[in-house]
Amino acid sequence: MNNKANPSIGCTVQQCVHHCQKEEYCSLDKIMVGTHEANPTMDQCTDCMSFQVKQ
Ligand code: SF4
C-alpha cells in the first residue's frame, strides 16, 4: 500500500486501497473521475473510477 498523501487529491474514502490512511488524501499521482449517469446534475452522479476496494 502506498501511504504517501497527494495534497492535490482530497478523499475521504478509507475503504479504497489508494487512500492515504493517516490524512484525508488520495495517494495516487492522478485519478480518473467519471459518471454513471447520462446527464449528471449533482455531485452524487460522479464517481472515482480509480477506486479499488481494500482487501
Ligand atoms: S482512488 Fe479515488 S476513491 Fe481511491 S483514494 Fe484515490 S480519490 Fe479516493
PDB file of N, CA and C and ligand atoms in Angstrom:
ATOM      1  N   MET A   1       0.841  -1.205   0.000  1.00  0.00           N
ATOM      2  CA  MET A   1       0.000   0.000   0.000  1.00  0.00           C
ATOM      3  C   MET A   1       0.874   1.252   0.000  1.00  0.00           C
ATOM      4  N   ASN A   2       0.497   2.227  -0.784  1.00  0.00           N
ATOM      5  CA  ASN A   2       1.226   3.489  -0.842  1.00  0.00           C
ATOM      6  C   ASN A   2       0.521   4.498   0.064  1.00  0.00           C
ATOM      7  N   ASN A   3       1.179   4.933   1.145  1.00  0.00           N
ATOM      8  CA  ASN A   3       0.532   5.841   2.089  1.00  0.00           C
ATOM      9  C   ASN A   3       0.930   7.290   1.899  1.00  0.00           C
ATOM     10  N   LYS A   4       1.624   7.619   0.802  1.00  0.00           N
ATOM     11  CA  LYS A   4       2.076   8.982   0.571  1.00  0.00           C
ATOM     12  C   LYS A   4       0.900   9.847   0.115  1.00  0.00           C
ATOM     13  N   ALA A   5       0.591  10.876   0.904  1.00  0.00           N
ATOM     14  CA  ALA A   5      -0.558  11.718   0.584  1.00  0.00           C
ATOM     15  C   ALA A   5      -0.267  12.620  -0.602  1.00  0.00           C
ATOM     16  N   ASN A   6      -1.218  12.698  -1.521  1.00  0.00           N
ATOM     17  CA  ASN A   6      -1.150  13.692  -2.602  1.00  0.00           C
ATOM     18  C   ASN A   6      -2.079  14.837  -2.208  1.00  0.00           C
ATOM     19  N   PRO A   7      -1.520  15.993  -1.780  1.00  0.00           N
ATOM     20  CA  PRO A   7      -2.357  17.090  -1.273  1.00  0.00           C
ATOM     21  C   PRO A   7      -3.254  17.705  -2.337  1.00  0.00           C
ATOM     22  N   SER A   8      -3.055  17.327  -3.604  1.00  0.00           N
ATOM     23  CA  SER A   8      -3.913  17.846  -4.673  1.00  0.00           C
ATOM     24  C   SER A   8      -5.189  17.037  -4.833  1.00  0.00           C
ATOM     25  N   ILE A   9      -5.247  15.847  -4.199  1.00  0.00           N
ATOM     26  CA  ILE A   9      -6.438  14.997  -4.330  1.00  0.00           C
ATOM     27  C   ILE A   9      -6.957  14.657  -2.942  1.00  0.00           C
ATOM     28  N   GLY A  10      -7.891  15.436  -2.438  1.00  0.00           N
ATOM     29  CA  GLY A  10      -8.543  15.144  -1.171  1.00  0.00           C
ATOM     30  C   GLY A  10      -9.526  14.006  -1.358  1.00  0.00           C
ATOM     31  N   CYS A  11      -9.618  13.114  -0.376  1.00  0.00           N
ATOM     32  CA  CYS A  11     -10.537  11.979  -0.465  1.00  0.00           C
ATOM     33  C   CYS A  11     -10.816  11.457   0.930  1.00  0.00           C
ATOM     34  N   THR A  12     -12.074  11.055   1.158  1.00  0.00           N
ATOM     35  CA  THR A  12     -12.479  10.524   2.465  1.00  0.00           C
ATOM     36  C   THR A  12     -12.824   9.042   2.404  1.00  0.00           C
ATOM     37  N   VAL A  13     -12.580   8.406   1.262  1.00  0.00           N
ATOM     38  CA  VAL A  13     -13.000   7.005   1.074  1.00  0.00           C
ATOM     39  C   VAL A  13     -11.919   6.073   1.626  1.00  0.00           C
ATOM     40  N   GLN A  14     -12.017   5.793   2.921  1.00  0.00           N
ATOM     41  CA  GLN A  14     -10.979   4.989   3.572  1.00  0.00           C
ATOM     42  C   GLN A  14     -11.006   3.531   3.146  1.00  0.00           C
ATOM     43  N   GLN A  15     -12.083   3.099   2.504  1.00  0.00           N
ATOM     44  CA  GLN A  15     -12.185   1.707   2.061  1.00  0.00           C
ATOM     45  C   GLN A  15     -11.425   1.453   0.766  1.00  0.00           C
ATOM     46  N   CYS A  16     -10.862   2.509   0.176  1.00  0.00           N
ATOM     47  CA  CYS A  16     -10.113   2.371  -1.075  1.00  0.00           C
ATOM     48  C   CYS A  16      -8.648   2.054  -0.786  1.00  0.00           C
ATOM     49  N   VAL A  17      -8.087   1.144  -1.577  1.00  0.00           N
ATOM     50  CA  VAL A  17      -6.693   0.733  -1.388  1.00  0.00           C
ATOM     51  C   VAL A  17      -5.730   1.895  -1.631  1.00  0.00           C
ATOM     52  N   HIS A  18      -6.144   2.894  -2.407  1.00  0.00           N
ATOM     53  CA  HIS A  18      -5.283   4.032  -2.730  1.00  0.00           C
ATOM     54  C   HIS A  18      -5.361   5.162  -1.703  1.00  0.00           C
ATOM     55  N   HIS A  19      -6.254   5.030  -0.711  1.00  0.00           N
ATOM     56  CA  HIS A  19      -6.405   6.104   0.266  1.00  0.00           C
ATOM     57  C   HIS A  19      -5.177   6.185   1.174  1.00  0.00           C
ATOM     58  N   CYS A  20      -4.727   7.404   1.428  1.00  0.00           N
ATOM     59  CA  CYS A  20      -3.660   7.627   2.397  1.00  0.00           C
ATOM     60  C   CYS A  20      -4.329   7.586   3.762  1.00  0.00           C
ATOM     61  N   GLN A  21      -4.075   6.572   4.522  1.00  0.00           N
ATOM     62  CA  GLN A  21      -4.900   6.286   5.700  1.00  0.00           C
ATOM     63  C   GLN A  21      -4.801   7.335   6.794  1.00  0.00           C
ATOM     64  N   LYS A  22      -3.676   8.017   6.915  1.00  0.00           N
ATOM     65  CA  LYS A  22      -3.491   8.943   8.033  1.00  0.00           C
ATOM     66  C   LYS A  22      -4.220  10.260   7.850  1.00  0.00           C
ATOM     67  N   GLU A  23      -4.331  10.721   6.590  1.00  0.00           N
ATOM     68  CA  GLU A  23      -4.971  12.000   6.313  1.00  0.00           C
ATOM     69  C   GLU A  23      -6.022  11.805   5.237  1.00  0.00           C
ATOM     70  N   GLU A  24      -6.832  12.843   4.984  1.00  0.00           N
ATOM     71  CA  GLU A  24      -7.915  12.694   4.020  1.00  0.00           C
ATOM     72  C   GLU A  24      -7.445  13.035   2.611  1.00  0.00           C
ATOM     73  N   TYR A  25      -6.499  12.214   2.110  1.00  0.00           N
ATOM     74  CA  TYR A  25      -5.972  12.395   0.764  1.00  0.00           C
ATOM     75  C   TYR A  25      -5.841  11.059   0.054  1.00  0.00           C
ATOM     76  N   CYS A  26      -5.839  11.147  -1.276  1.00  0.00           N
ATOM     77  CA  CYS A  26      -5.512  10.001  -2.123  1.00  0.00           C
ATOM     78  C   CYS A  26      -3.981   9.903  -2.211  1.00  0.00           C
ATOM     79  N   SER A  27      -3.480   8.708  -2.480  1.00  0.00           N
ATOM     80  CA  SER A  27      -2.023   8.531  -2.602  1.00  0.00           C
ATOM     81  C   SER A  27      -1.567   8.465  -4.067  1.00  0.00           C
ATOM     82  N   LEU A  28      -2.515   8.448  -5.002  1.00  0.00           N
ATOM     83  CA  LEU A  28      -2.137   8.370  -6.420  1.00  0.00           C
ATOM     84  C   LEU A  28      -1.669   9.726  -6.944  1.00  0.00           C
ATOM     85  N   ASP A  29      -0.873   9.702  -8.015  1.00  0.00           N
ATOM     86  CA  ASP A  29      -0.443  10.943  -8.672  1.00  0.00           C
ATOM     87  C   ASP A  29      -1.598  11.562  -9.450  1.00  0.00           C
ATOM     88  N   LYS A  30      -2.467  10.713 -10.000  1.00  0.00           N
ATOM     89  CA  LYS A  30      -3.654  11.200 -10.704  1.00  0.00           C
ATOM     90  C   LYS A  30      -4.764  10.177 -10.563  1.00  0.00           C
ATOM     91  N   ILE A  31      -5.988  10.654 -10.660  1.00  0.00           N
ATOM     92  CA  ILE A  31      -7.146   9.763 -10.643  1.00  0.00           C
ATOM     93  C   ILE A  31      -7.990  10.054 -11.868  1.00  0.00           C
ATOM     94  N   MET A  32      -8.932   9.163 -12.149  1.00  0.00           N
ATOM     95  CA  MET A  32      -9.901   9.392 -13.214  1.00  0.00           C
ATOM     96  C   MET A  32     -11.285   9.493 -12.583  1.00  0.00           C
ATOM     97  N   VAL A  33     -11.977  10.588 -12.880  1.00  0.00           N
ATOM     98  CA  VAL A  33     -13.339  10.779 -12.404  1.00  0.00           C
ATOM     99  C   VAL A  33     -14.293  10.592 -13.573  1.00  0.00           C
ATOM    100  N   GLY A  34     -15.375   9.873 -13.336  1.00  0.00           N
ATOM    101  CA  GLY A  34     -16.368   9.637 -14.387  1.00  0.00           C
ATOM    102  C   GLY A  34     -17.767   9.760 -13.832  1.00  0.00           C
ATOM    103  N   THR A  35     -18.730   9.336 -14.625  1.00  0.00           N
ATOM    104  CA  THR A  35     -20.125   9.374 -14.201  1.00  0.00           C
ATOM    105  C   THR A  35     -20.838   8.114 -14.662  1.00  0.00           C
ATOM    106  N   HIS A  36     -21.860   7.713 -13.884  1.00  0.00           N
ATOM    107  CA  HIS A  36     -22.698   6.572 -14.249  1.00  0.00           C
ATOM    108  C   HIS A  36     -24.043   7.060 -14.780  1.00  0.00           C
ATOM    109  N   GLU A  37     -24.185   8.380 -14.965  1.00  0.00           N
ATOM    110  CA  GLU A  37     -25.450   8.955 -15.434  1.00  0.00           C
ATOM    111  C   GLU A  37     -25.312   9.438 -16.875  1.00  0.00           C
ATOM    112  N   ALA A  38     -26.426   9.468 -17.584  1.00  0.00           N
ATOM    113  CA  ALA A  38     -26.411  10.002 -18.946  1.00  0.00           C
ATOM    114  C   ALA A  38     -26.251  11.518 -18.927  1.00  0.00           C
ATOM    115  N   ASN A  39     -26.907  12.172 -17.944  1.00  0.00           N
ATOM    116  CA  ASN A  39     -26.838  13.621 -17.813  1.00  0.00           C
ATOM    117  C   ASN A  39     -26.613  13.981 -16.349  1.00  0.00           C
ATOM    118  N   PRO A  40     -25.367  13.964 -15.887  1.00  0.00           N
ATOM    119  CA  PRO A  40     -25.102  14.244 -14.468  1.00  0.00           C
ATOM    120  C   PRO A  40     -25.534  15.648 -14.064  1.00  0.00           C
ATOM    121  N   THR A  41     -26.193  15.746 -12.893  1.00  0.00           N
ATOM    122  CA  THR A  41     -26.713  17.034 -12.418  1.00  0.00           C
ATOM    123  C   THR A  41     -26.268  17.381 -11.003  1.00  0.00           C
ATOM    124  N   MET A  42     -25.622  16.452 -10.305  1.00  0.00           N
ATOM    125  CA  MET A  42     -25.196  16.731  -8.932  1.00  0.00           C
ATOM    126  C   MET A  42     -23.976  15.881  -8.606  1.00  0.00           C
ATOM    127  N   ASP A  43     -23.325  16.215  -7.485  1.00  0.00           N
ATOM    128  CA  ASP A  43     -22.073  15.521  -7.162  1.00  0.00           C
ATOM    129  C   ASP A  43     -22.268  14.018  -7.016  1.00  0.00           C
ATOM    130  N   GLN A  44     -23.456  13.600  -6.564  1.00  0.00           N
ATOM    131  CA  GLN A  44     -23.714  12.166  -6.395  1.00  0.00           C
ATOM    132  C   GLN A  44     -23.697  11.394  -7.720  1.00  0.00           C
ATOM    133  N   CYS A  45     -23.733  12.107  -8.829  1.00  0.00           N
ATOM    134  CA  CYS A  45     -23.713  11.452 -10.147  1.00  0.00           C
ATOM    135  C   CYS A  45     -22.302  11.098 -10.604  1.00  0.00           C
ATOM    136  N   THR A  46     -21.293  11.571  -9.878  1.00  0.00           N
ATOM    137  CA  THR A  46     -19.917  11.355 -10.320  1.00  0.00           C
ATOM    138  C   THR A  46     -19.236  10.271  -9.481  1.00  0.00           C
ATOM    139  N   ASP A  47     -18.260   9.625 -10.067  1.00  0.00           N
ATOM    140  CA  ASP A  47     -17.560   8.513  -9.418  1.00  0.00           C
ATOM    141  C   ASP A  47     -16.062   8.645  -9.616  1.00  0.00           C
ATOM    142  N   CYS A  48     -15.319   8.166  -8.610  1.00  0.00           N
ATOM    143  CA  CYS A  48     -13.884   7.991  -8.809  1.00  0.00           C
ATOM    144  C   CYS A  48     -13.676   6.637  -9.477  1.00  0.00           C
ATOM    145  N   MET A  49     -13.218   6.674 -10.727  1.00  0.00           N
ATOM    146  CA  MET A  49     -13.046   5.435 -11.493  1.00  0.00           C
ATOM    147  C   MET A  49     -11.742   4.734 -11.115  1.00  0.00           C
ATOM    148  N   SER A  50     -10.925   5.396 -10.289  1.00  0.00           N
ATOM    149  CA  SER A  50      -9.662   4.793  -9.848  1.00  0.00           C
ATOM    150  C   SER A  50      -9.838   4.008  -8.552  1.00  0.00           C
ATOM    151  N   PHE A  51     -11.061   4.028  -7.995  1.00  0.00           N
ATOM    152  CA  PHE A  51     -11.336   3.315  -6.744  1.00  0.00           C
ATOM    153  C   PHE A  51     -11.069   1.821  -6.894  1.00  0.00           C
ATOM    154  N   GLN A  52     -10.381   1.274  -5.909  1.00  0.00           N
ATOM    155  CA  GLN A  52     -10.225  -0.181  -5.798  1.00  0.00           C
ATOM    156  C   GLN A  52     -10.428  -0.536  -4.331  1.00  0.00           C
ATOM    157  N   VAL A  53     -11.300  -1.503  -4.083  1.00  0.00           N
ATOM    158  CA  VAL A  53     -11.624  -1.832  -2.695  1.00  0.00           C
ATOM    159  C   VAL A  53     -10.408  -2.422  -1.994  1.00  0.00           C
ATOM    160  N   LYS A  54     -10.247  -2.005  -0.736  1.00  0.00           N
ATOM    161  CA  LYS A  54      -9.153  -2.511   0.086  1.00  0.00           C
ATOM    162  C   LYS A  54      -9.536  -3.916   0.548  1.00  0.00           C
ATOM    163  N   GLN A  55      -8.662  -4.862   0.361  1.00  0.00           N
ATOM    164  CA  GLN A  55      -8.973  -6.262   0.737  1.00  0.00           C
ATOM    165  C   GLN A  55      -8.693  -6.513   2.212  1.00  0.00           C
TER     166      GLN A  55
HETATM  167  S1  SF4 B   1      -8.500   6.301  -5.991  1.00  0.00           S
HETATM  168 FE1  SF4 B   1     -10.314   7.614  -5.773  1.00  0.00          FE
HETATM  169  S2  SF4 B   1     -11.521   6.695  -4.101  1.00  0.00           S
HETATM  170 FE2  SF4 B   1      -9.443   5.840  -4.026  1.00  0.00          FE
HETATM  171  S3  SF4 B   1      -8.370   7.108  -2.532  1.00  0.00           S
HETATM  172 FE3  SF4 B   1      -7.953   7.939  -4.577  1.00  0.00          FE
HETATM  173  S4  SF4 B   1      -9.530   9.528  -4.894  1.00  0.00           S
HETATM  174 FE4  SF4 B   1     -10.182   8.236  -3.188  1.00  0.00          FE
END
